[in-house]
Amino acid sequence: MQNANINVVVEDLGQVKKKLNITIPTDMVNKEIKTAYASLKSDAHIPGFRKGAVPMSLLKKRFGTQVDQDVKMRLIENSYTQAINEKLLVPVVQPQIEEISTGLSEGNPFSYAVTVEINPDIDVDGYRGMSLRRESAEVTDKDFEEAITKLRESRAEYEDTGASAKDGDAIVVDFEGFLNGEPVKNGKAKDYSIIIGQKTVLPGFDEALIGANKGEVKEFTLTIPANYSEREVAGKDILFKVTINEVKRSVLPALDDEFAKDLECENMAKLNEKVMDELKKIKENIEKERLKNLVLDALIEKFKFEVPDALVRKYAALNLNRVMEDMKRGRLASADRNLSPDELSAKYTKVAMRQLKEDLILDAIAVKEDIKISKAQVDGALEHLAAMRNLSVDELASRLEREGTLPVIVDGLKHEKVFDIVFETAKYE
């Protein structure tokens, strides 16, 4: 089939969408049909006939429909691959056959049509010598004090003071939710730990427990967000009955050398130095991300192009899956908590469109600059990511290979090299 003289007519449906009208010549159709029936004849077992001696007319009567389907699929699979190679098209997703304009029969050609989506051809320029304005990445006294406070809070011990619960207190509760007087499925927990103010349960749950005392039973009603993962209670008013088992207040450690040693530093001077160095890196990274977004804003504004709908849907689905996982773990961003499923879908489809445009522009620049990533660079990125995820490099590599996301690591490294070029050649105000 690869050498068959198939006829391919490309219909332009836009910058990223092409319709291929493909016709397979009669001689190739005949050959495939004869091959299919020859194979069937040699293997068919029909009572009253020796193997290999079943009449062709009987084979066609009994198996004709299935043979036609099998032959069509083989003709389409082989000719489609040949067609996109001939026309130098690289579809972004596996297409669906749209129409089969002729039936399958010996002595006649076979025609069908398929629409493919491809990446846009972006003629990138103007990314060298961009005008950028730097902002200060200086670490302020307030930044330093806040960082030290967070370290102290991370080593805080909680003591029972006998006081009523307030923001920042650690409480342990038993609770159960009720809908119309009936217990809610998966709505019950015992000895559940909460830090008031961290909002790890439901909107309003923490606030309802402020002022509670150990041993007290509190009842309150909350409206569950419309986009909540448990659909049977989403948008409903749920009555919660909560028993307060413990109320503890944090006691921050003293700022001394013992505290520093607990954080694996020789003394407070070394800890302060380490904190300052880390804050500088954080501030520099924040500034770098700000500049990246400015660059991307300018390039997206400069280059106008269509994007494949299939990739927008793919990116949006990945985003929404992450949102749903965050929702199940009680980590949903506050901006998303009161959005309906349709509003979430619209929001993350817009986000996906932006992400896709960024990736396509950066990919195009990487191609133009002939950026290559070495195995050593990939290995270095995997080592860094594995350490962050507390995995071995082999475990991480296997997981990425299973998920098919290893190319994302390579693309990310290419994109970083693109930004290096932009920043090195930029004109700073």
Coordinates of C-alpha atoms in Angstrom, one line a residue:
M1 CA 0.0 0.0 0.0
Q2 CA 2.9 2.4 0.8
N3 CA 3.8 2.4 -2.9
A4 CA 0.2 2.7 -4.2
N5 CA -0.6 5.6 -6.3
I6 CA -3.4 7.0 -4.1
N7 CA -5.0 10.3 -4.9
V8 CA -5.0 12.9 -2.1
V9 CA -6.7 16.3 -2.4
V10 CA -6.2 18.7 0.5
E11 CA -9.0 21.1 1.3
D12 CA -7.9 24.1 3.4
L13 CA -10.3 24.6 6.2
G14 CA -8.1 27.2 8.0
Q15 CA -4.6 27.7 9.4
V16 CA -4.8 24.6 11.6
K17 CA -7.5 22.4 9.9
K18 CA -7.2 20.5 6.7
K19 CA -9.6 18.1 5.0
L20 CA -8.0 15.2 3.1
N21 CA -10.1 13.6 0.3
I22 CA -8.4 10.3 -0.4
T23 CA -9.1 7.9 -3.2
I24 CA -7.5 4.4 -3.4
P25 CA -7.2 3.0 -6.9
T26 CA -9.2 0.0 -8.1
D27 CA -6.2 -2.3 -8.4
M28 CA -5.3 -1.8 -4.7
V29 CA -8.9 -2.3 -3.7
N30 CA -9.1 -5.6 -5.7
K31 CA -5.8 -6.8 -4.2
E32 CA -6.9 -6.2 -0.6
I33 CA -10.3 -7.9 -1.1
K34 CA -8.7 -10.9 -2.8
T35 CA -6.1 -11.2 0.0
A36 CA -8.8 -11.0 2.7
Y37 CA -10.9 -13.8 1.1
A38 CA -7.9 -16.0 0.4
S39 CA -6.9 -15.8 4.0
L40 CA -10.5 -16.5 5.1
K41 CA -10.8 -19.4 2.7
S42 CA -7.7 -21.1 4.0
D43 CA -8.9 -20.8 7.7
A44 CA -12.7 -21.1 7.5
H45 CA -14.4 -24.1 9.1
I46 CA -17.8 -24.7 7.7
P47 CA -19.6 -28.0 8.2
G48 CA -19.8 -30.0 5.0
F49 CA -16.7 -28.6 3.4
R50 CA -13.1 -29.5 3.7
K51 CA -10.8 -26.8 5.0
G52 CA -9.7 -24.6 2.1
A53 CA -12.5 -25.9 -0.1
V54 CA -15.4 -23.6 0.9
P55 CA -16.9 -21.9 -2.2
M56 CA -16.2 -18.2 -2.6
S57 CA -19.9 -17.5 -3.0
L58 CA -20.7 -19.0 0.4
L59 CA -17.8 -17.1 2.1
K60 CA -19.1 -13.8 0.6
K61 CA -22.6 -14.6 1.8
R62 CA -21.6 -15.5 5.3
F63 CA -18.7 -13.2 5.9
G64 CA -19.0 -10.5 3.3
T65 CA -20.1 -7.7 5.7
Q66 CA -17.2 -8.4 8.1
V67 CA -14.7 -8.7 5.3
D68 CA -15.8 -5.4 3.9
Q69 CA -15.3 -3.7 7.2
D70 CA -11.9 -5.3 7.8
V71 CA -10.7 -4.3 4.3
K72 CA -12.0 -0.8 4.7
M73 CA -10.1 -0.3 7.9
R74 CA -6.9 -1.7 6.4
L75 CA -7.2 0.5 3.4
I76 CA -7.9 3.6 5.5
E77 CA -5.1 3.0 8.0
N78 CA -2.5 2.4 5.4
S79 CA -3.6 5.2 3.0
Y80 CA -4.0 7.7 5.7
T81 CA -0.4 7.3 6.9
Q82 CA 0.8 7.6 3.3
A83 CA -1.4 10.7 2.7
I84 CA -0.2 12.7 5.7
N85 CA 3.4 11.8 4.9
E86 CA 3.0 12.9 1.2
K87 CA 1.5 16.2 2.2
L88 CA 3.9 16.8 5.1
L89 CA 1.2 17.1 7.7
V90 CA 1.7 16.3 11.4
P91 CA -1.7 15.9 13.1
V92 CA -1.8 16.9 16.7
V93 CA -4.4 14.2 17.6
Q94 CA -5.6 11.0 16.0
P95 CA -8.4 12.1 13.7
Q96 CA -11.8 10.5 13.1
I97 CA -12.9 9.4 9.7
E98 CA -15.6 11.9 8.7
E99 CA -17.2 10.3 5.7
I100 CA -16.9 7.3 3.3
S101 CA -18.1 8.6 0.0
T102 CA -18.1 5.2 -1.9
G103 CA -18.9 1.7 -0.9
L104 CA -16.3 -1.1 -1.1
S105 CA -16.6 -3.4 -4.1
E106 CA -14.2 -5.1 -6.6
G107 CA -13.6 -3.2 -9.8
N108 CA -14.1 0.2 -8.2
P109 CA -11.9 2.7 -6.4
F110 CA -12.6 3.5 -2.7
S111 CA -12.8 7.0 -1.4
Y112 CA -13.1 8.6 2.0
A113 CA -12.4 12.0 3.7
V114 CA -10.7 12.8 7.0
T115 CA -10.2 16.2 8.7
V116 CA -6.9 16.7 10.6
E117 CA -5.8 19.4 13.0
I118 CA -2.2 20.6 12.8
N119 CA -0.1 23.1 14.7
P120 CA 0.1 26.6 13.1
D121 CA 3.1 27.7 11.2
I122 CA 4.3 30.7 13.2
D123 CA 6.9 33.0 11.6
V124 CA 8.5 34.2 14.8
D125 CA 10.7 37.3 15.0
G126 CA 11.2 40.3 17.2
Y127 CA 12.0 38.3 20.3
R128 CA 15.6 39.4 20.3
G129 CA 16.3 42.9 21.5
M130 CA 13.0 43.3 23.4
S131 CA 12.6 46.3 25.7
L132 CA 12.0 45.1 29.3
R133 CA 11.8 46.9 32.6
R134 CA 13.3 45.2 35.7
E135 CA 11.8 45.6 39.1
S136 CA 13.6 45.4 42.4
A137 CA 14.2 41.9 43.8
E138 CA 15.6 43.3 47.1
V139 CA 14.7 41.4 50.2
T140 CA 13.0 43.7 52.7
D141 CA 13.1 43.6 56.5
K142 CA 9.4 42.6 56.4
D143 CA 10.2 39.7 54.0
F144 CA 12.9 38.5 56.4
E145 CA 10.7 38.8 59.5
E146 CA 7.8 36.9 57.8
A147 CA 10.1 34.1 56.8
I148 CA 11.5 33.7 60.3
T149 CA 8.0 33.7 61.7
K150 CA 7.0 30.9 59.3
L151 CA 10.0 28.9 60.4
R152 CA 9.0 29.4 64.1
E153 CA 5.4 28.4 63.3
S154 CA 6.7 25.3 61.5
R155 CA 8.4 24.2 64.8
A156 CA 5.6 25.4 67.1
E157 CA 4.3 23.2 69.9
Y158 CA 0.6 23.1 70.7
E159 CA -0.5 23.3 74.3
D160 CA -4.0 23.1 75.9
T161 CA -4.6 26.5 77.4
G162 CA -8.3 26.0 78.3
A163 CA -9.1 29.0 76.1
S164 CA -11.8 29.3 73.4
A165 CA -10.7 28.5 69.9
K166 CA -9.3 31.3 67.8
D167 CA -7.6 31.8 64.5
G168 CA -4.4 29.7 64.3
D169 CA -5.4 27.3 67.0
A170 CA -5.2 23.5 66.5
I171 CA -8.4 21.7 67.3
V172 CA -9.5 18.1 67.1
V173 CA -13.1 17.3 66.4
D174 CA -15.7 14.6 65.6
F175 CA -18.2 15.7 63.0
E176 CA -21.1 14.5 60.9
G177 CA -23.1 16.1 58.2
F178 CA -26.8 15.7 57.6
L179 CA -29.0 16.4 54.6
N180 CA -32.7 16.7 55.3
G181 CA -32.1 14.9 58.5
E182 CA -30.3 12.0 57.0
P183 CA -26.5 11.3 57.4
V184 CA -24.5 12.3 54.4
K185 CA -22.4 9.6 52.7
N186 CA -18.7 10.2 53.5
G187 CA -19.7 13.1 55.7
K188 CA -18.5 11.8 59.0
A189 CA -15.1 11.8 60.8
K190 CA -13.6 11.2 64.2
D191 CA -10.6 12.9 65.8
Y192 CA -10.2 15.2 62.7
S193 CA -7.4 17.7 63.1
I194 CA -7.9 21.3 61.9
I195 CA -5.7 24.4 62.1
I196 CA -8.3 27.2 62.2
G197 CA -7.7 29.6 59.4
Q198 CA -6.0 27.1 57.0
K199 CA -9.5 26.3 55.6
T200 CA -8.8 22.7 54.7
V201 CA -12.4 21.6 55.1
L202 CA -15.3 23.5 53.6
P203 CA -15.9 27.3 53.2
G204 CA -17.2 28.6 56.5
F205 CA -16.3 25.5 58.5
D206 CA -13.3 27.0 60.3
E207 CA -15.1 30.3 61.0
A208 CA -18.0 28.4 62.6
L209 CA -15.6 26.9 65.2
I210 CA -14.1 30.2 66.4
G211 CA -15.0 30.7 70.0
A212 CA -15.7 26.9 70.6
N213 CA -14.5 25.3 73.9
K214 CA -13.2 21.8 74.6
G215 CA -16.1 19.4 75.2
E216 CA -18.6 21.7 73.5
V217 CA -21.0 20.4 70.7
K218 CA -21.7 22.9 68.0
E219 CA -24.3 22.8 65.2
F220 CA -24.2 24.9 62.1
T221 CA -25.4 24.8 58.5
L222 CA -23.2 25.4 55.5
T223 CA -24.1 25.6 51.8
I224 CA -21.8 23.2 49.9
P225 CA -20.2 24.8 46.8
A226 CA -22.0 24.0 43.6
N227 CA -18.8 22.5 42.1
Y228 CA -18.2 20.1 45.0
S229 CA -16.9 16.7 43.9
E230 CA -19.7 14.8 45.8
R231 CA -22.5 15.6 43.4
E232 CA -25.4 14.5 45.7
V233 CA -24.6 17.3 48.2
A234 CA -23.2 20.0 45.8
G235 CA -25.1 23.2 46.2
K236 CA -27.1 21.8 49.1
D237 CA -27.5 23.1 52.7
I238 CA -25.8 20.6 55.1
L239 CA -26.3 20.6 58.9
F240 CA -23.0 19.8 60.7
K241 CA -22.9 18.5 64.3
V242 CA -19.4 19.0 65.7
T243 CA -17.9 17.8 69.0
I244 CA -14.8 19.7 70.1
N245 CA -12.3 17.2 71.6
E246 CA -9.3 19.4 71.9
V247 CA -8.4 23.1 71.6
K248 CA -4.6 23.9 71.6
R249 CA -2.7 27.0 71.1
S250 CA 0.7 27.3 69.4
V251 CA 3.7 28.2 71.4
L252 CA 6.5 29.5 69.2
P253 CA 10.1 28.5 70.0
A254 CA 12.7 31.1 71.1
L255 CA 15.0 32.5 68.5
D256 CA 18.3 31.1 69.8
D257 CA 21.0 28.8 68.7
E258 CA 19.0 25.7 69.7
F259 CA 16.3 26.7 67.3
A260 CA 18.9 27.2 64.6
K261 CA 20.4 23.7 65.3
D262 CA 16.9 22.2 65.1
L263 CA 16.9 23.6 61.5
E264 CA 20.3 22.1 60.8
C265 CA 22.2 25.4 61.1
E266 CA 25.2 25.9 63.4
N267 CA 23.8 29.0 65.0
M268 CA 21.3 31.9 64.5
A269 CA 23.8 33.9 62.4
K270 CA 24.1 30.9 60.0
L271 CA 20.3 30.5 60.0
N272 CA 19.8 34.2 59.2
E273 CA 22.3 34.0 56.4
K274 CA 20.6 30.9 55.0
V275 CA 17.2 32.4 55.2
M276 CA 18.4 35.6 53.5
D277 CA 20.0 33.6 50.6
E278 CA 16.8 31.6 50.1
L279 CA 14.7 34.8 50.1
K280 CA 17.0 36.3 47.5
K281 CA 16.6 33.3 45.2
I282 CA 12.8 33.4 45.7
K283 CA 12.6 37.1 44.9
E284 CA 14.9 36.7 41.9
N285 CA 12.7 33.8 40.6
I286 CA 9.5 35.8 41.1
E287 CA 11.0 38.7 39.1
K288 CA 12.1 36.3 36.4
E289 CA 8.6 34.8 36.2
R290 CA 7.2 38.4 36.0
L291 CA 9.5 39.1 33.1
K292 CA 8.6 35.8 31.4
N293 CA 4.9 36.8 31.5
L294 CA 5.7 40.2 30.1
V295 CA 7.6 38.6 27.2
L296 CA 4.8 36.1 26.6
D297 CA 2.2 38.9 26.7
A298 CA 4.1 40.8 24.1
L299 CA 4.7 37.8 21.8
I300 CA 1.1 36.6 22.0
E301 CA 0.0 40.1 21.1
K302 CA 2.5 40.3 18.2
F303 CA 1.8 36.9 16.7
K304 CA -1.7 36.2 15.6
F305 CA -2.5 32.6 14.8
E306 CA -5.2 30.0 15.2
V307 CA -4.8 27.1 17.6
P308 CA -6.1 23.5 17.2
D309 CA -9.4 23.0 19.0
A310 CA -8.3 19.4 19.9
L311 CA -5.3 20.7 21.8
V312 CA -7.3 23.4 23.6
R313 CA -9.7 20.6 24.8
K314 CA -6.7 18.4 25.8
Y315 CA -5.1 21.2 27.8
A316 CA -8.4 22.2 29.4
A317 CA -9.1 18.6 30.4
L318 CA -5.7 18.4 32.1
N319 CA -6.3 21.6 34.0
L320 CA -9.8 20.5 35.1
N321 CA -8.5 17.2 36.3
R322 CA -6.0 18.9 38.5
V323 CA -8.8 21.2 39.9
M324 CA -11.0 18.2 40.7
E325 CA -8.1 16.5 42.5
D326 CA -7.5 19.6 44.5
M327 CA -11.2 19.7 45.3
K328 CA -11.1 16.1 46.6
R329 CA -8.1 17.0 48.8
G330 CA -9.7 20.2 50.2
R331 CA -7.1 22.3 48.4
L332 CA -9.3 24.1 45.9
A333 CA -8.2 27.7 45.3
S334 CA -10.5 30.2 46.9
A335 CA -11.2 31.8 43.5
D336 CA -12.7 28.5 42.3
R337 CA -14.8 27.5 45.3
N338 CA -18.0 29.1 44.3
L339 CA -17.8 28.5 40.6
S340 CA -20.3 26.1 38.9
P341 CA -19.0 23.2 36.7
D342 CA -19.8 25.3 33.6
E343 CA -18.0 28.3 35.0
L344 CA -14.9 26.2 35.9
S345 CA -14.9 24.7 32.4
A346 CA -15.1 28.2 30.8
K347 CA -12.3 29.5 33.1
Y348 CA -9.9 26.7 32.4
T349 CA -10.6 26.5 28.7
K350 CA -9.5 30.2 28.6
V351 CA -6.4 29.2 30.6
A352 CA -5.7 26.3 28.2
M353 CA -5.9 28.7 25.3
R354 CA -3.2 30.9 26.8
Q355 CA -1.0 28.0 27.8
L356 CA -1.2 26.5 24.3
K357 CA -0.3 29.8 22.6
E358 CA 2.7 30.2 24.9
D359 CA 3.9 26.7 24.2
L360 CA 3.4 27.1 20.4
I361 CA 5.4 30.3 20.3
L362 CA 8.2 29.0 22.5
D363 CA 8.3 25.8 20.4
A364 CA 8.6 27.9 17.2
I365 CA 11.4 30.0 18.6
A366 CA 13.2 26.8 19.8
V367 CA 13.1 25.4 16.3
K368 CA 14.2 28.7 14.7
E369 CA 17.2 28.9 17.2
D370 CA 17.9 25.2 16.6
I371 CA 17.9 24.6 20.4
K372 CA 19.0 21.1 21.4
I373 CA 18.8 19.4 24.8
S374 CA 21.5 16.9 25.8
K375 CA 20.9 13.7 27.7
A376 CA 23.0 15.2 30.6
Q377 CA 20.6 18.2 30.8
V378 CA 17.6 15.9 30.9
D379 CA 19.2 13.7 33.5
G380 CA 20.0 16.9 35.6
A381 CA 16.3 18.0 35.4
L382 CA 15.1 14.5 36.4
E383 CA 17.5 14.5 39.4
H384 CA 16.2 17.9 40.5
L385 CA 12.5 16.9 40.0
A386 CA 13.0 13.5 41.7
A387 CA 14.5 15.2 44.8
M388 CA 11.6 17.6 45.0
R389 CA 9.1 14.6 44.8
N390 CA 11.2 12.5 47.2
L391 CA 11.6 9.8 44.5
S392 CA 14.6 8.0 43.0
V393 CA 15.5 9.1 39.5
D394 CA 14.6 5.7 38.1
E395 CA 11.2 5.8 39.8
L396 CA 10.5 9.2 38.4
A397 CA 11.6 8.3 34.9
S398 CA 9.4 5.1 34.9
R399 CA 6.4 7.2 36.1
L400 CA 7.0 9.8 33.4
E401 CA 7.4 7.2 30.7
R402 CA 4.2 5.5 31.8
E403 CA 2.3 8.8 31.7
G404 CA 3.9 9.8 28.4
T405 CA 5.0 13.1 29.9
L406 CA 8.8 12.8 29.5
P407 CA 8.7 15.0 26.4
V408 CA 7.2 17.7 28.6
I409 CA 10.5 17.8 30.6
V410 CA 12.5 18.3 27.3
D411 CA 10.1 21.0 26.1
G412 CA 10.4 22.8 29.4
L413 CA 14.2 22.8 29.1
K414 CA 14.0 24.1 25.5
H415 CA 11.6 26.9 26.7
E416 CA 14.1 27.9 29.4
K417 CA 16.8 28.2 26.8
V418 CA 14.4 30.4 24.7
F419 CA 14.0 32.7 27.7
D420 CA 17.8 32.8 28.2
I421 CA 18.1 34.1 24.6
V422 CA 15.4 36.7 25.2
F423 CA 16.8 38.0 28.5
E424 CA 20.4 38.0 27.2
T425 CA 19.5 40.1 24.2
A426 CA 16.9 42.3 25.8
K427 CA 17.3 46.1 26.3
Y428 CA 16.5 47.0 29.9
E429 CA 15.1 50.3 30.9

